[in-house]
Coordinates of C-alpha atoms in Angstrom, one line a residue:
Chain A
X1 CA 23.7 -45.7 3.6
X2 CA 21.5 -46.4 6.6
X3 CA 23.4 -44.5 9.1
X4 CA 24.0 -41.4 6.2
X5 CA 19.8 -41.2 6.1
X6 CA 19.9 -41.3 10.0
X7 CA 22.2 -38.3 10.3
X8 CA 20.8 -36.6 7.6
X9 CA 17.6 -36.4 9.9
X10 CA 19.0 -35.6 12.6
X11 CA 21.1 -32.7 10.8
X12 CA 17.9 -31.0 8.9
X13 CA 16.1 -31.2 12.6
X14 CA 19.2 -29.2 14.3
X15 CA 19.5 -27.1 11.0
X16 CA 16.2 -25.7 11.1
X17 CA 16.8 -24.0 14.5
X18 CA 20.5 -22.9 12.9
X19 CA 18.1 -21.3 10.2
X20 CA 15.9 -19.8 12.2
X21 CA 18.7 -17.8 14.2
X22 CA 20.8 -17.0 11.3
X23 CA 17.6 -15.3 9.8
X24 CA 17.5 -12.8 13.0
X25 CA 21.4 -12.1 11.7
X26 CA 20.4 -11.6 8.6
X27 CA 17.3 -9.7 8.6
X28 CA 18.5 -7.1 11.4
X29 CA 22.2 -7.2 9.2
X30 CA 20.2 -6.6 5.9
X31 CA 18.5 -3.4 7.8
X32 CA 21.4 -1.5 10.6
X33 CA 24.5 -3.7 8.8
X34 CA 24.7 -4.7 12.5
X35 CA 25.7 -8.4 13.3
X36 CA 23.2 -8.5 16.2
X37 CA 25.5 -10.7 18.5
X38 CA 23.0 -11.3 21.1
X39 CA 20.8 -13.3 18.6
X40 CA 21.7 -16.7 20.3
X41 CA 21.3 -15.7 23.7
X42 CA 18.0 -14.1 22.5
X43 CA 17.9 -18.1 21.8
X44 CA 18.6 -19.3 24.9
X45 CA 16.5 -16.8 26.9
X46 CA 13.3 -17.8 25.0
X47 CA 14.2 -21.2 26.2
X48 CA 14.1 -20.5 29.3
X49 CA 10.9 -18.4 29.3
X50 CA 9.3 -21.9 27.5
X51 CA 11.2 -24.0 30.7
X52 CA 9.7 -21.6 33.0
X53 CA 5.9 -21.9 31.8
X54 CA 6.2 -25.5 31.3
X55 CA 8.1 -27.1 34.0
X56 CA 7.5 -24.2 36.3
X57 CA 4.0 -22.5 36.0
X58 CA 3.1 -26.4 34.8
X59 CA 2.4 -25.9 31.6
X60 CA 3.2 -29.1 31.0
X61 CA -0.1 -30.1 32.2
X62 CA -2.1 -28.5 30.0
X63 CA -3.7 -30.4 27.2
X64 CA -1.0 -31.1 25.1
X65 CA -1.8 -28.5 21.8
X66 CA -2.4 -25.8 24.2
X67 CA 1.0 -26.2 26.6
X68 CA 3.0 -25.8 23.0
X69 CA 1.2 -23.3 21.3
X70 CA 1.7 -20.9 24.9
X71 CA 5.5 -22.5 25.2
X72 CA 6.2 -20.8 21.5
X73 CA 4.3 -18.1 21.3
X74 CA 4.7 -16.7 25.2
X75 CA 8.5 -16.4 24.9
X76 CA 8.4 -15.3 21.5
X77 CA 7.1 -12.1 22.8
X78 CA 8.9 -12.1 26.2
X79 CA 12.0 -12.4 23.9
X80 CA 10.7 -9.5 21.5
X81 CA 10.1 -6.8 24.1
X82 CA 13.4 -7.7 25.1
X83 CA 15.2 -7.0 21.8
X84 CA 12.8 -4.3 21.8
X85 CA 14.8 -3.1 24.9
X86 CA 18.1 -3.9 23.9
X87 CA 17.6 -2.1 20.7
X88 CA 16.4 1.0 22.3
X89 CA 18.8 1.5 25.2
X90 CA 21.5 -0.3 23.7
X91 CA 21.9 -0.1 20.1
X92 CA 19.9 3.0 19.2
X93 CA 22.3 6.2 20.8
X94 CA 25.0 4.6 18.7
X95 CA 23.0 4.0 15.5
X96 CA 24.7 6.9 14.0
X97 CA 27.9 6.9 15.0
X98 CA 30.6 3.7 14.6
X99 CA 29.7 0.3 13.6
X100 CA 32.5 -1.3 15.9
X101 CA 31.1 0.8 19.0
X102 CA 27.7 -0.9 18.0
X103 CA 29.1 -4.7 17.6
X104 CA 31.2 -4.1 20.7
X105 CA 27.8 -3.1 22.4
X106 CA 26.2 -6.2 21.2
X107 CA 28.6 -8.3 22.2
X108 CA 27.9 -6.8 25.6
X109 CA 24.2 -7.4 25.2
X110 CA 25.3 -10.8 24.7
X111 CA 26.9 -11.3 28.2
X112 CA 24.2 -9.2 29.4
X113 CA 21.7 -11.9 28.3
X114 CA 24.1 -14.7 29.7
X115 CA 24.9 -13.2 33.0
X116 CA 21.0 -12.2 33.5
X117 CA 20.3 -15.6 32.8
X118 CA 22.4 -17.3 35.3
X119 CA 21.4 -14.6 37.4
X120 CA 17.9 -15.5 38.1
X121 CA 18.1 -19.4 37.3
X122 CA 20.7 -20.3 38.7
X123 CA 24.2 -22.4 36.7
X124 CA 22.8 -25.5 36.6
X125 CA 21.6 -27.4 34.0
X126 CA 17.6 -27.6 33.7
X127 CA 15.2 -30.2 32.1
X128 CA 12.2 -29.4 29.3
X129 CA 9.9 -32.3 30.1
X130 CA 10.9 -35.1 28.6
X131 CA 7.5 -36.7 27.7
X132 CA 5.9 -33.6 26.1
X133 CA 5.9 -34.7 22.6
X134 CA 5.0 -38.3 21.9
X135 CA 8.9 -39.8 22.2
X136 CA 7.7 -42.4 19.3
X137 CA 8.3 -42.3 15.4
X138 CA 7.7 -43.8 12.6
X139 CA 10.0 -45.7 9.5
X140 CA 10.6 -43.5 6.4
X141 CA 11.4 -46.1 4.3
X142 CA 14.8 -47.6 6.8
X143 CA 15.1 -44.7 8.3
X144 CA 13.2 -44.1 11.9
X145 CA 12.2 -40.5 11.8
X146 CA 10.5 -39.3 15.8
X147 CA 7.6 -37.3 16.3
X148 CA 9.4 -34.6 17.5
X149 CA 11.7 -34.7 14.8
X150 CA 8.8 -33.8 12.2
X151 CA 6.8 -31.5 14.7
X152 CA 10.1 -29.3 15.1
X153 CA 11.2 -29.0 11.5
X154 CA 7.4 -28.5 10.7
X155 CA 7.0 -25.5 12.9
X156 CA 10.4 -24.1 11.5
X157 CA 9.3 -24.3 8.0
X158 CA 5.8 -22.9 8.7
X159 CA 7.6 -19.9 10.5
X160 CA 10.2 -19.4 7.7
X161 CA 7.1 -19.3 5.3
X162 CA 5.3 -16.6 7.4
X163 CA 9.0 -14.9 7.3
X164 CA 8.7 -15.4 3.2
X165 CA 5.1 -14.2 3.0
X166 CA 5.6 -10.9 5.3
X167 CA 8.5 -10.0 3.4
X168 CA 7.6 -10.6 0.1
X169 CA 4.1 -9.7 0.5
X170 CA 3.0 -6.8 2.6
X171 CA 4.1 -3.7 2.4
X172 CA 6.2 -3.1 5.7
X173 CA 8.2 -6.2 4.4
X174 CA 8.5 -4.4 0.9
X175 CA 9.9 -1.5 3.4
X176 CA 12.0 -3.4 4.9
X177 CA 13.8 -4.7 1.8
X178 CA 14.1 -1.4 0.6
X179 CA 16.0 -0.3 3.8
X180 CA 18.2 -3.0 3.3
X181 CA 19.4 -0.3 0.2
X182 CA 18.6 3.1 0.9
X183 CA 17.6 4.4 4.4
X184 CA 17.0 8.0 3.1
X185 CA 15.2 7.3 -0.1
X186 CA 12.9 5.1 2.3
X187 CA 12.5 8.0 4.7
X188 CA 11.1 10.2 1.7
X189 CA 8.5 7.7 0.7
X190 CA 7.1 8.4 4.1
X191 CA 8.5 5.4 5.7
X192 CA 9.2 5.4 9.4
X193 CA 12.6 4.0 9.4
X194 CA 12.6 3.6 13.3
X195 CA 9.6 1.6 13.6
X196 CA 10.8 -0.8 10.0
X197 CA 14.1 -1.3 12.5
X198 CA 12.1 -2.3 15.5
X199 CA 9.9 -4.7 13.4
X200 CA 13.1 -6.3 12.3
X201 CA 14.0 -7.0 16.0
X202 CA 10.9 -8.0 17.0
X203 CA 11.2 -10.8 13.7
X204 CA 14.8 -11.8 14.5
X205 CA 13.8 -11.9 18.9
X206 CA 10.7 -14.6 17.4
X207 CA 12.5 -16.4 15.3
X208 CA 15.3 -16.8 18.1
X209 CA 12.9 -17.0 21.0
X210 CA 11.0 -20.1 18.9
X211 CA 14.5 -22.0 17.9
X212 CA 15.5 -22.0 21.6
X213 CA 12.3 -23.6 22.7
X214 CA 12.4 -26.1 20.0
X215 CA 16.2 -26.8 21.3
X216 CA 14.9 -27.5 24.9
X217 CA 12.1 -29.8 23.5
X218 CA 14.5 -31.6 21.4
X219 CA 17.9 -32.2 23.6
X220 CA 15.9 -31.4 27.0
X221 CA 18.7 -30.1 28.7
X222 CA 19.2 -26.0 28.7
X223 CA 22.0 -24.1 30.4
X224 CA 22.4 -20.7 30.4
X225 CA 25.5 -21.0 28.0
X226 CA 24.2 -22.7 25.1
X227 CA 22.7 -19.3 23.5
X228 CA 27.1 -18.1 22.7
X229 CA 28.1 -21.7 20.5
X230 CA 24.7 -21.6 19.3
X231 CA 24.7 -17.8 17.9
X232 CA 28.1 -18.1 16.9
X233 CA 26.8 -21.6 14.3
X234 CA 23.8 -19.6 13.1
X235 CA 26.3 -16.9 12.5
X236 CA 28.1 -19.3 10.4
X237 CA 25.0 -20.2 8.4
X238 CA 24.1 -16.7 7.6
X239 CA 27.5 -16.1 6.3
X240 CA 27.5 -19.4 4.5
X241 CA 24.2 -18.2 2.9
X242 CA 25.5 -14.5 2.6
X243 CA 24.3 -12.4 5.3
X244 CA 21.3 -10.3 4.3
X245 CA 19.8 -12.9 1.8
X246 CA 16.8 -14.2 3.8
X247 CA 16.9 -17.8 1.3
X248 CA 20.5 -17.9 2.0
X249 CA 20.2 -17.8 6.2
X250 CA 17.8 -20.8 5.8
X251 CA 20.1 -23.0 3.4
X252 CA 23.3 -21.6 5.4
X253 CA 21.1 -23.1 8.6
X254 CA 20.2 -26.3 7.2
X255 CA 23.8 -26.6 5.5
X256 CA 25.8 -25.9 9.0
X257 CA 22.7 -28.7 10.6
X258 CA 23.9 -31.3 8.1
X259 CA 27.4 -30.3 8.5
X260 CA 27.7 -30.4 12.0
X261 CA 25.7 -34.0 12.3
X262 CA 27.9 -35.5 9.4
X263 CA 30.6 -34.5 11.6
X264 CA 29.4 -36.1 14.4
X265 CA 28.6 -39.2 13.0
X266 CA 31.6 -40.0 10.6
X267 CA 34.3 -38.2 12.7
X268 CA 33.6 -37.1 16.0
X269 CA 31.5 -34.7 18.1
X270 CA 34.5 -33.6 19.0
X271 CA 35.3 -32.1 15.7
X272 CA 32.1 -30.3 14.9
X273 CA 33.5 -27.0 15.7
X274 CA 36.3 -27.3 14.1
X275 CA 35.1 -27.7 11.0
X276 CA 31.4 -25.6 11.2
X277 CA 34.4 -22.6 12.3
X278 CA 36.9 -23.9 9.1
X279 CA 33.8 -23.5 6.8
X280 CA 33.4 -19.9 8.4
X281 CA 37.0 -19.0 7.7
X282 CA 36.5 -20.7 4.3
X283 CA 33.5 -18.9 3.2
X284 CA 34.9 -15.5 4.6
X285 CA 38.8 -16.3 2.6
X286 CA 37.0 -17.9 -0.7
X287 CA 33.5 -16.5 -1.2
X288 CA 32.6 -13.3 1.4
X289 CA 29.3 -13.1 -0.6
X290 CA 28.3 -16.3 0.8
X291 CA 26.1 -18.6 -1.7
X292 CA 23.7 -16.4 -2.7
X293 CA 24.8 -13.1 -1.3
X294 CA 25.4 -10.1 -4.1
X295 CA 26.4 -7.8 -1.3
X296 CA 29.8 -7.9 0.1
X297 CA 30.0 -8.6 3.8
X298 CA 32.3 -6.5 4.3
X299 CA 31.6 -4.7 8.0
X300 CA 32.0 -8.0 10.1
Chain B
X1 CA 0.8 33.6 2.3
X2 CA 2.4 31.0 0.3
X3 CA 1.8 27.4 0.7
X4 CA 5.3 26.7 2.0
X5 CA 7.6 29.8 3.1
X6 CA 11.0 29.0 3.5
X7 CA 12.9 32.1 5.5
X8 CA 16.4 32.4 6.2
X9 CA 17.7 29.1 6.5
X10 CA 20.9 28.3 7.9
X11 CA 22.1 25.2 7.3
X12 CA 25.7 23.8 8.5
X13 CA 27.9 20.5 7.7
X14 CA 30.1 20.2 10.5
X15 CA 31.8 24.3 10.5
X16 CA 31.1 24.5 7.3
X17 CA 27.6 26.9 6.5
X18 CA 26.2 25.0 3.6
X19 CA 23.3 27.6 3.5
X20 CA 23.3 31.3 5.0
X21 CA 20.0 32.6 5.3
X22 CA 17.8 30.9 2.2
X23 CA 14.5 32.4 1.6
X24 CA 12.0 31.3 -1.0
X25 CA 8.6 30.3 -1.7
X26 CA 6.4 27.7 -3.3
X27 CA 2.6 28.1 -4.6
X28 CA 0.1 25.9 -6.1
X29 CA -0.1 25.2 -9.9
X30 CA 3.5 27.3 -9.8
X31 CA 6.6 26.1 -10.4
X32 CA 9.7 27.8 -8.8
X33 CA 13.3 26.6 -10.5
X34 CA 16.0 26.9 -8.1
X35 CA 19.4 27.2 -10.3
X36 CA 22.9 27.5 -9.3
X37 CA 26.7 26.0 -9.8
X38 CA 27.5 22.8 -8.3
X39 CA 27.6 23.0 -4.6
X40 CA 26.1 26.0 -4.3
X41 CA 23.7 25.0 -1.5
X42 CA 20.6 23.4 -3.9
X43 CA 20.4 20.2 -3.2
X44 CA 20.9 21.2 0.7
X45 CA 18.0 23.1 0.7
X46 CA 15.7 20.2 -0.8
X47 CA 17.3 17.8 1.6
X48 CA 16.1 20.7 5.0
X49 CA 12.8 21.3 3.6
X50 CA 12.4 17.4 3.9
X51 CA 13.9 16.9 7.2
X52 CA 16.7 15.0 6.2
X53 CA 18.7 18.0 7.5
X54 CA 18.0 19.9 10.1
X55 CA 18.8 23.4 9.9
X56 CA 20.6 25.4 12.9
X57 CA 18.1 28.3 12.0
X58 CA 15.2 30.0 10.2
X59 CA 11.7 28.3 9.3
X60 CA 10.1 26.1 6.8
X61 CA 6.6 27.0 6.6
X62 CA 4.0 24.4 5.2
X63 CA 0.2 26.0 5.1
X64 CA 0.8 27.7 8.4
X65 CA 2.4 25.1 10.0
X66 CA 6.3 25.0 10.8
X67 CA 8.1 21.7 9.7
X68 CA 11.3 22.1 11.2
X69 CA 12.2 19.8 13.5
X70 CA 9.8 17.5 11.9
X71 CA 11.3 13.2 10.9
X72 CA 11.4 13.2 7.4
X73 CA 8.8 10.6 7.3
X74 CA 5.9 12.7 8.8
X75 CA 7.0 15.9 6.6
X76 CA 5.8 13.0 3.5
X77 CA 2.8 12.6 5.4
X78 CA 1.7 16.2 5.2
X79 CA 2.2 16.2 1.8
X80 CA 5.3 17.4 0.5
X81 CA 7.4 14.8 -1.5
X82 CA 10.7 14.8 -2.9
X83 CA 12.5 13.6 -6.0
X84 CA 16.0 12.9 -4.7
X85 CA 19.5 13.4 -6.9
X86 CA 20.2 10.6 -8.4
X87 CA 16.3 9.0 -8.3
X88 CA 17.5 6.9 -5.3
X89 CA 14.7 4.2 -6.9
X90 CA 15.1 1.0 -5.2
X91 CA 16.7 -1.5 -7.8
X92 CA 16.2 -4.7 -6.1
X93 CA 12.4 -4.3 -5.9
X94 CA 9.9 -4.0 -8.8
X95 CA 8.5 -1.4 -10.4
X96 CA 5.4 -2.2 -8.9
X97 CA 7.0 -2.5 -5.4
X98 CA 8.5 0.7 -6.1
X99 CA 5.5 3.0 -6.5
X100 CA 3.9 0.5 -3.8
X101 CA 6.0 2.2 -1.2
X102 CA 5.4 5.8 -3.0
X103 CA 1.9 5.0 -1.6
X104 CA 3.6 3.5 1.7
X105 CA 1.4 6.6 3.6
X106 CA -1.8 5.2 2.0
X107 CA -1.3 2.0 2.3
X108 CA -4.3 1.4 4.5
X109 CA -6.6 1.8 1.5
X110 CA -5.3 -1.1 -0.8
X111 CA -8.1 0.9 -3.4
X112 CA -6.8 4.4 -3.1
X113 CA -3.2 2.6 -4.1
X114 CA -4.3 0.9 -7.0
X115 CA -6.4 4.2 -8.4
X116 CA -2.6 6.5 -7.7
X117 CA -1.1 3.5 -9.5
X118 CA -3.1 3.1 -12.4
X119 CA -2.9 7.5 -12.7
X120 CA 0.6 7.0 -12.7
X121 CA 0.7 4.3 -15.4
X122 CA -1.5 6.8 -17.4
X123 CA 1.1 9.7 -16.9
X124 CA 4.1 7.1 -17.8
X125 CA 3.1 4.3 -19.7
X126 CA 6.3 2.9 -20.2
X127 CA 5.8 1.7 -16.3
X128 CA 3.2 0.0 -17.3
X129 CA 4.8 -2.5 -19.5
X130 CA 7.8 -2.6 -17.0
X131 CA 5.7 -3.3 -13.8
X132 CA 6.8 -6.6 -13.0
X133 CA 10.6 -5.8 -14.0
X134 CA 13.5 -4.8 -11.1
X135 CA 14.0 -1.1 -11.1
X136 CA 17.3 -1.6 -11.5
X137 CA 17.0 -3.1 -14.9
X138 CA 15.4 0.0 -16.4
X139 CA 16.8 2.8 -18.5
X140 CA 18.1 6.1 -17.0
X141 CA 15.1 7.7 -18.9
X142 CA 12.8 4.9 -16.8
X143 CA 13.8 5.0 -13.8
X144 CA 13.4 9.0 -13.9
X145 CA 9.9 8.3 -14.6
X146 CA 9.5 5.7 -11.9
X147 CA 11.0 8.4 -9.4
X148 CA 8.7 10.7 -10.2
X149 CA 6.0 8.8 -10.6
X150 CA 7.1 7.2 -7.0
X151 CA 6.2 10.6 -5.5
X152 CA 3.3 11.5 -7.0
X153 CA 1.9 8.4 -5.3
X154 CA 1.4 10.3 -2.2
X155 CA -0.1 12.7 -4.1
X156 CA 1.8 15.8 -2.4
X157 CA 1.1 19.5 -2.2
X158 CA 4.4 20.0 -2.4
X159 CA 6.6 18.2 -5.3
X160 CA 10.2 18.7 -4.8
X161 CA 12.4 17.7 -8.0
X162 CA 16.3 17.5 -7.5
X163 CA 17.9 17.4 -10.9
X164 CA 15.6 15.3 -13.0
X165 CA 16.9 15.3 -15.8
X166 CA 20.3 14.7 -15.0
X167 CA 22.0 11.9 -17.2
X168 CA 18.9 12.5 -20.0
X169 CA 19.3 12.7 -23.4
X170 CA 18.0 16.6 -24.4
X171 CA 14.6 14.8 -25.8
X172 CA 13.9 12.7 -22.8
X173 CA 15.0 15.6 -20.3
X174 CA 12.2 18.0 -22.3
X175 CA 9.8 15.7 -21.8
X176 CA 10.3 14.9 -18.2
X177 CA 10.1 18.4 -17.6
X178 CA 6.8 18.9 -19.9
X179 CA 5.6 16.5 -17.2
X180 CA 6.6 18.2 -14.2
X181 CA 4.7 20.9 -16.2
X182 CA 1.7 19.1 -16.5
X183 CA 1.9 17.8 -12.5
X184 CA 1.9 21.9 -12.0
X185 CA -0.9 22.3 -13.7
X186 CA -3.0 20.0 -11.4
X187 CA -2.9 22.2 -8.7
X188 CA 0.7 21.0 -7.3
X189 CA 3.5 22.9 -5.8
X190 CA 6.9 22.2 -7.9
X191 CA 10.3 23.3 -6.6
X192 CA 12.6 22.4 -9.3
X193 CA 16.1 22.0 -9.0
X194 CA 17.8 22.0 -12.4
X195 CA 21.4 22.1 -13.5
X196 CA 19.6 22.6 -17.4
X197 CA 19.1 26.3 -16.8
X198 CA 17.2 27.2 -20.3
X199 CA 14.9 24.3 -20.2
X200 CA 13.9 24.9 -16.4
X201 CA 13.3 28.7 -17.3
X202 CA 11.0 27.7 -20.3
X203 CA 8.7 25.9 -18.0
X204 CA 9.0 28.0 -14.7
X205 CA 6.7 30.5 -13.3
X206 CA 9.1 31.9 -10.8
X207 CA 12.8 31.1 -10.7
X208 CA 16.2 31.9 -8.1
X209 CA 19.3 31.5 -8.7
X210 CA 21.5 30.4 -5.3
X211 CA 25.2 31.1 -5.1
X212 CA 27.3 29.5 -2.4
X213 CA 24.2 28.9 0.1
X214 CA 22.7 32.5 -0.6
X215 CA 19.5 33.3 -3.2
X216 CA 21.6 35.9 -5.3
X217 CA 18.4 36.4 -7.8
X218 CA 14.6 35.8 -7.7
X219 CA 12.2 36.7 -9.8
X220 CA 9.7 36.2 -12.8
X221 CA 11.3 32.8 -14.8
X222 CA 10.7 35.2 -17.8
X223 CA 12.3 37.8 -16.6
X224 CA 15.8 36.2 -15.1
X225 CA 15.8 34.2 -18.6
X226 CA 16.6 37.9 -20.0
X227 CA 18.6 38.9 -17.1
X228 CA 22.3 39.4 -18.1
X229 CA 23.9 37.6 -14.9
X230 CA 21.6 34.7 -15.9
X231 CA 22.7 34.7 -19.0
X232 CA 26.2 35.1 -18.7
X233 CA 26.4 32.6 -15.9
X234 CA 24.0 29.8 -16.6
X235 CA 22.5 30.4 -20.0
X236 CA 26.4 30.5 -22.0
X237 CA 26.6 29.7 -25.6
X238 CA 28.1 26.7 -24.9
X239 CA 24.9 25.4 -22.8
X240 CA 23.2 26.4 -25.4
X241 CA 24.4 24.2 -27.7
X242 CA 25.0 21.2 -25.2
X243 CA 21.0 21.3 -24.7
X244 CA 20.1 22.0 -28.0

C-alpha cells in the first residue's frame, strides 16, 4: 500500500506535464484537425530556453521566486513566437490543401526542432540546477511527498485553470470552441479565423514550453531528444482523453503519468512504453472517441 | 446609388461558372428576394458578397466602397451580416454564447453586447427562456431565430438571409419572415434568399429571379408576383398548396 501511494505521487507529478502537452494536441487538433507533431519538441526547446537563463545567464542566482517566475514565463514566449513561426511558414500554405501534406510537415517541424536543438547545444546531456527548489518534503500521512513535487503539479493545475477560465470564459475562447465546429459560420460572425488559429499556437507553445521546464527542474537532466518520446506519451493522453476535449487531455495526461509510474514500479521501466503505446493501440481499436470525446478521431 | 451594388459577378468552382455576370442591388428599409431553382447560383452569390468566395470578376459595392477581395471577417465588420443555409448555429455552445459571438465585433463594449442581447430577446423571446440551453438542443423553428438573431447582433446595414425558412412549418416560416419584415423596417438592408417564392413576394419590395448563375427577371415584388414566368415557374398550384 505504501509503495502504491509513493508511485501514485510520483505518476500525478509526471502526468501533469503529459497533460499539459496533450492539451497543445488537443486544442490546436480541436481548431486545424492537425496533430501538431512538434508539440513535444516545442517541450523540450522551452527546456532548454529555461536551462539557458538559469544555468547559463545565472539565473539561478536570482532570489529564488524571481529565477522561476523568468524560467517559466521567458521560454514560454520564446517557445510561442516559435510556433508562431512554424505555424506561419510551415503549416499555413498548406492549410487548405491535404491533411497528410500538413502532418508530414509537422513531423518535419519536429526534426526541425530536434536537429536545431542539437545544433546550437551541442548532444550532450545538460543539468537544470539541482538545488533550485528546496530538495526537502514533507509526510502526507506515510507517504513522503517533495517540495518540488507540490510546486510542479501546483503550477500545472493553476495553468490548466487559466486554460479552463480563457476558454470557457472570454470571448476569443468562446471563438475558439466554435471553430472547433464551423470555420465559416465563425468567419461570418466577424471572427478572424487566422488570428483564433495563431492564439491556439501560442496556448499549446506555453503550455509545452512550461511542461519542459518543469521536466528539467524535476529529473535535472535534458537532452535534446527527450521532446520525440515525450510528444509521442502526451499524444497518447490526448487520445486517451479524446483528442479535442480540453477535460479529456488533462485526465488522458494524468491517466498515461499514473500509468507509466505503475509500470515502473510493479513491472519495469523497461516496459513503460510498451504498455503507455498498447493503451494507444487500445484506445484507437476499442474506443477512437477516447473517454470523453463525442467526435471521432478519425484524421490521425 | 444603392447601398450595396453588386455588378456582373462571375463566380467559378473549379471550370465550372457558378455565376455569369450577376447584377443586383440592396437599399435600406427594402427588401430584395432573390428566387430561383436549386443550384441556380443563390446561395453563391450570398456566399461572394460575404467574402467566402471570391469572385474571378465584377464588383461588390458597399456605400461606395468595393469589398471584393475583402476576408470575410472584415466584410462583418463593415456591416453586412449573413444568415447562412442551414443556420450553421453553433450547437455545442449556448444560446447565450451564441449571440455572444454575433456581437464578437463589439465585444470591446461588454454594455453595447448586453443592450443587442437583451433587443434580440425582445424580438425572439423564446431565446430568452432558452439562454442557458446548447443550441443544439433547440427546435428547427429555434435555432432559426437564434441565427437570425445571431446577426442582428452586429447590427448590420446589410442583412443577408439564405433560406430561412427552410425545414419550417408554413406558420413558423410566415412568422420568421414577418420578422425579417420588421428588421426592414428599421432602416436595414435585407437580401432574401427564399425557396418559398409566394411568401418571399408578399413581404418584398423588389425581387429577381436567378436562373443557372444569371438574373433572368428583376423587378417590383408586386409586379413579378403577377408575372406569368413567375408564376408558372415558382408560384405552381402545387406550391401553392404545399405553403398553404
Amino acid at each position: 500500500m505504501h509503495a502504491f501511494l509513493e508511485y501514485t505521487v510520483t505518476g500525478l507529478t509526471v502526468g501533469s506535464f503529459y497533460a499539459l502537452v496533450a492539451l497543445g494536441y488537443t486544442i490546436v487538433y480541436g481548431i486545424i484537425r492537425l496533430i501538431n507533431f512538434a508539440q513535444g519538441d516545442l517541450s523540450m526547446v522551452g527546456a532548454f530556453l529555461g536551462w539557458t537563463l538559469l544555468v547559463s545567464l545565472g539565473f539561478e542566482h536570482l532570489p529564488i521566486y524571481l529565477a522561476v517566475v523568468a524560467a517559466f514565463v521567458i521560454p514560454m514566449l520564446g517557445t510561442a513566437v516559435i510556433n508562431l513561426g512554424i505555424l506561419q511558414f510551415a503549416y499555413k500554405p498548406l492549410l487548405r490543401r491535404s491533411l497528410l501534406a500538413i502532418l508530414i510537415t509537422a513531423l518535419g517541424m519536429s526534426l526541425l526542432l530536434q536537429n536545431t536543438v542539437l545544433l546550437v547545444y551541442g548532444p550532450s546531456i545538460n543539468a537544470y540546477p539541482p538545488n533550485l527548489l528546496p530538495t526537502t518534503g514533507f509526510y502526507l500521512g506515510p507517504v513522503h511527498v517533495t517540495y518540488v513535487q507540490t510546486a510542479l503539479v501546483a503550477v500545472s493545475l493553476l495553468l490548466m485553470g487559466g486554460l479552463v477560465l480563457f476558454v470557457q470564459g472570454t470571448t476569443i475562447g468562446t471563438a475558439m470552441r466554435a471553430l472547433a465546429q464551423d470555420h465559416d459560420a465563425a468567419r461570418l460572425m466577424g471572427i478572424n479565423v487566422d488570428a483564433i488559429i495563431r492564439v491556439a499556437f501560442v496556448l499549446g507553445a506555453m503550455l509545452a514550453a512550461a511542461s519542459g521546464v518543469m521536466l528539467g527542474i524535476y529529473y535535472i537532466q535534458i537532452q535534446f531528444t527527450f521532446g520525440f518520446l515525450l510528444g509521442l506519451r502526451a499524444f497518447t493522453a490526448a487520445v486517451l482523453g479524446g483528442i479535442g476535449n480540453i477535460p479529456g487531455a488533462m485526465a488522458g495526461g494524468f491517466l498515461i503519468g499514473l500509468l507509466e509510474a505503475y509500470t515502473t514500479g510493479y513491472v519495469s521501466g523497461k516496459w513503460e512504453d510498451v504498455i503507455v503505446f498498447a493503451v494507444l493501440i487500445g484506445v484507437l481499436v476499442v474506443k477512437p472517441t477516447g473517454l470523453f470525446g463525442e467526435r471521432v478521431a478519425e484524421r490521425m | 446609388m444603392a447601398l450595396l451594388e453588386v455588378r456582373d459577378l462571375h463566380v467559378f468552382y473549379g471550370n465550372i461558372e457558378a455565376l455569369k455576370g450577376i447584377s443586383l442591388d440592396a437599399e435600406p428599409g427594402q427588401i430584395m428576394a432573390i428566387l430561383g431553382g436549386n443550384g441556380a447560383g443563390k446561395t453563391t452569390t450570398l456566399r461572394t458578397i460575404s467574402g467566402l468566395l471570391r469572385p474571378r470578376s465584377g464588383t461588390v459595392t458597399f456605400a461606395g466602397r468595393s469589398i471584393v477581395g475583402l476576408e470575410a471577417h472584415v466584410i462583418v465588420g463593415m456591416g453586412l451580416s449573413q444568415v447562412p443555409e442551414g443556420r450553421r448555429i453553433f450547437n455545442v455552445l449556448t444560446v447565450e454564447e451564441n449571440l455572444n459571438l454575433g456581437g464578437y465585433i463589439i465585444r470591446s463594449s461588454r454594455e453595447l453586447v448586453r443592450t443587442r442581447k437583451a433587443s434580440v430577446f425582445k424580438l425572439f423571446p423564446r431565446l430568452a427562456e432558452r439562454r442557458a440551453q446548447l443550441a443544439g438542443t433547440l427546435s428547427g423553428g429555434e435555432q432559426q431565430m437564434l441565427a437570425i438573431g445571431r446577426a442582428l447582433m452586429s447590427e448590420p446595414k446589410v442583412l443577408m438571409l439564405d433560406e430561412p425558412s427552410l425545414g419550417l412549418s408554413p406558420i413558423l416560416s410566415r412568422s420568421v419572415l414577418k420578422t425579417v419584415r420588421e428588421v426592414a423596417n428599421r432602416g436595414t438592408a435585407v437580401l432574401l434568399v427564399e425557396q418559398n417564392a409566394r411568401q418571399a413576394l408578399a413581404i418584398a419590395d423588389r425581387a429577381c429571379v436567378i436562373e443557372t448563375g444569371s438574373v433572368v427577371l428583376q423587378g417590383d415584388a408586386a409586379t413579378l408576383a403577377k408575372d406569368e414566368r413567375v408564376q408558372k415557374a415558382y408560384l405552381g398550384g402545387f406550391e401553392a398548396v404545399a405553403s398553404g
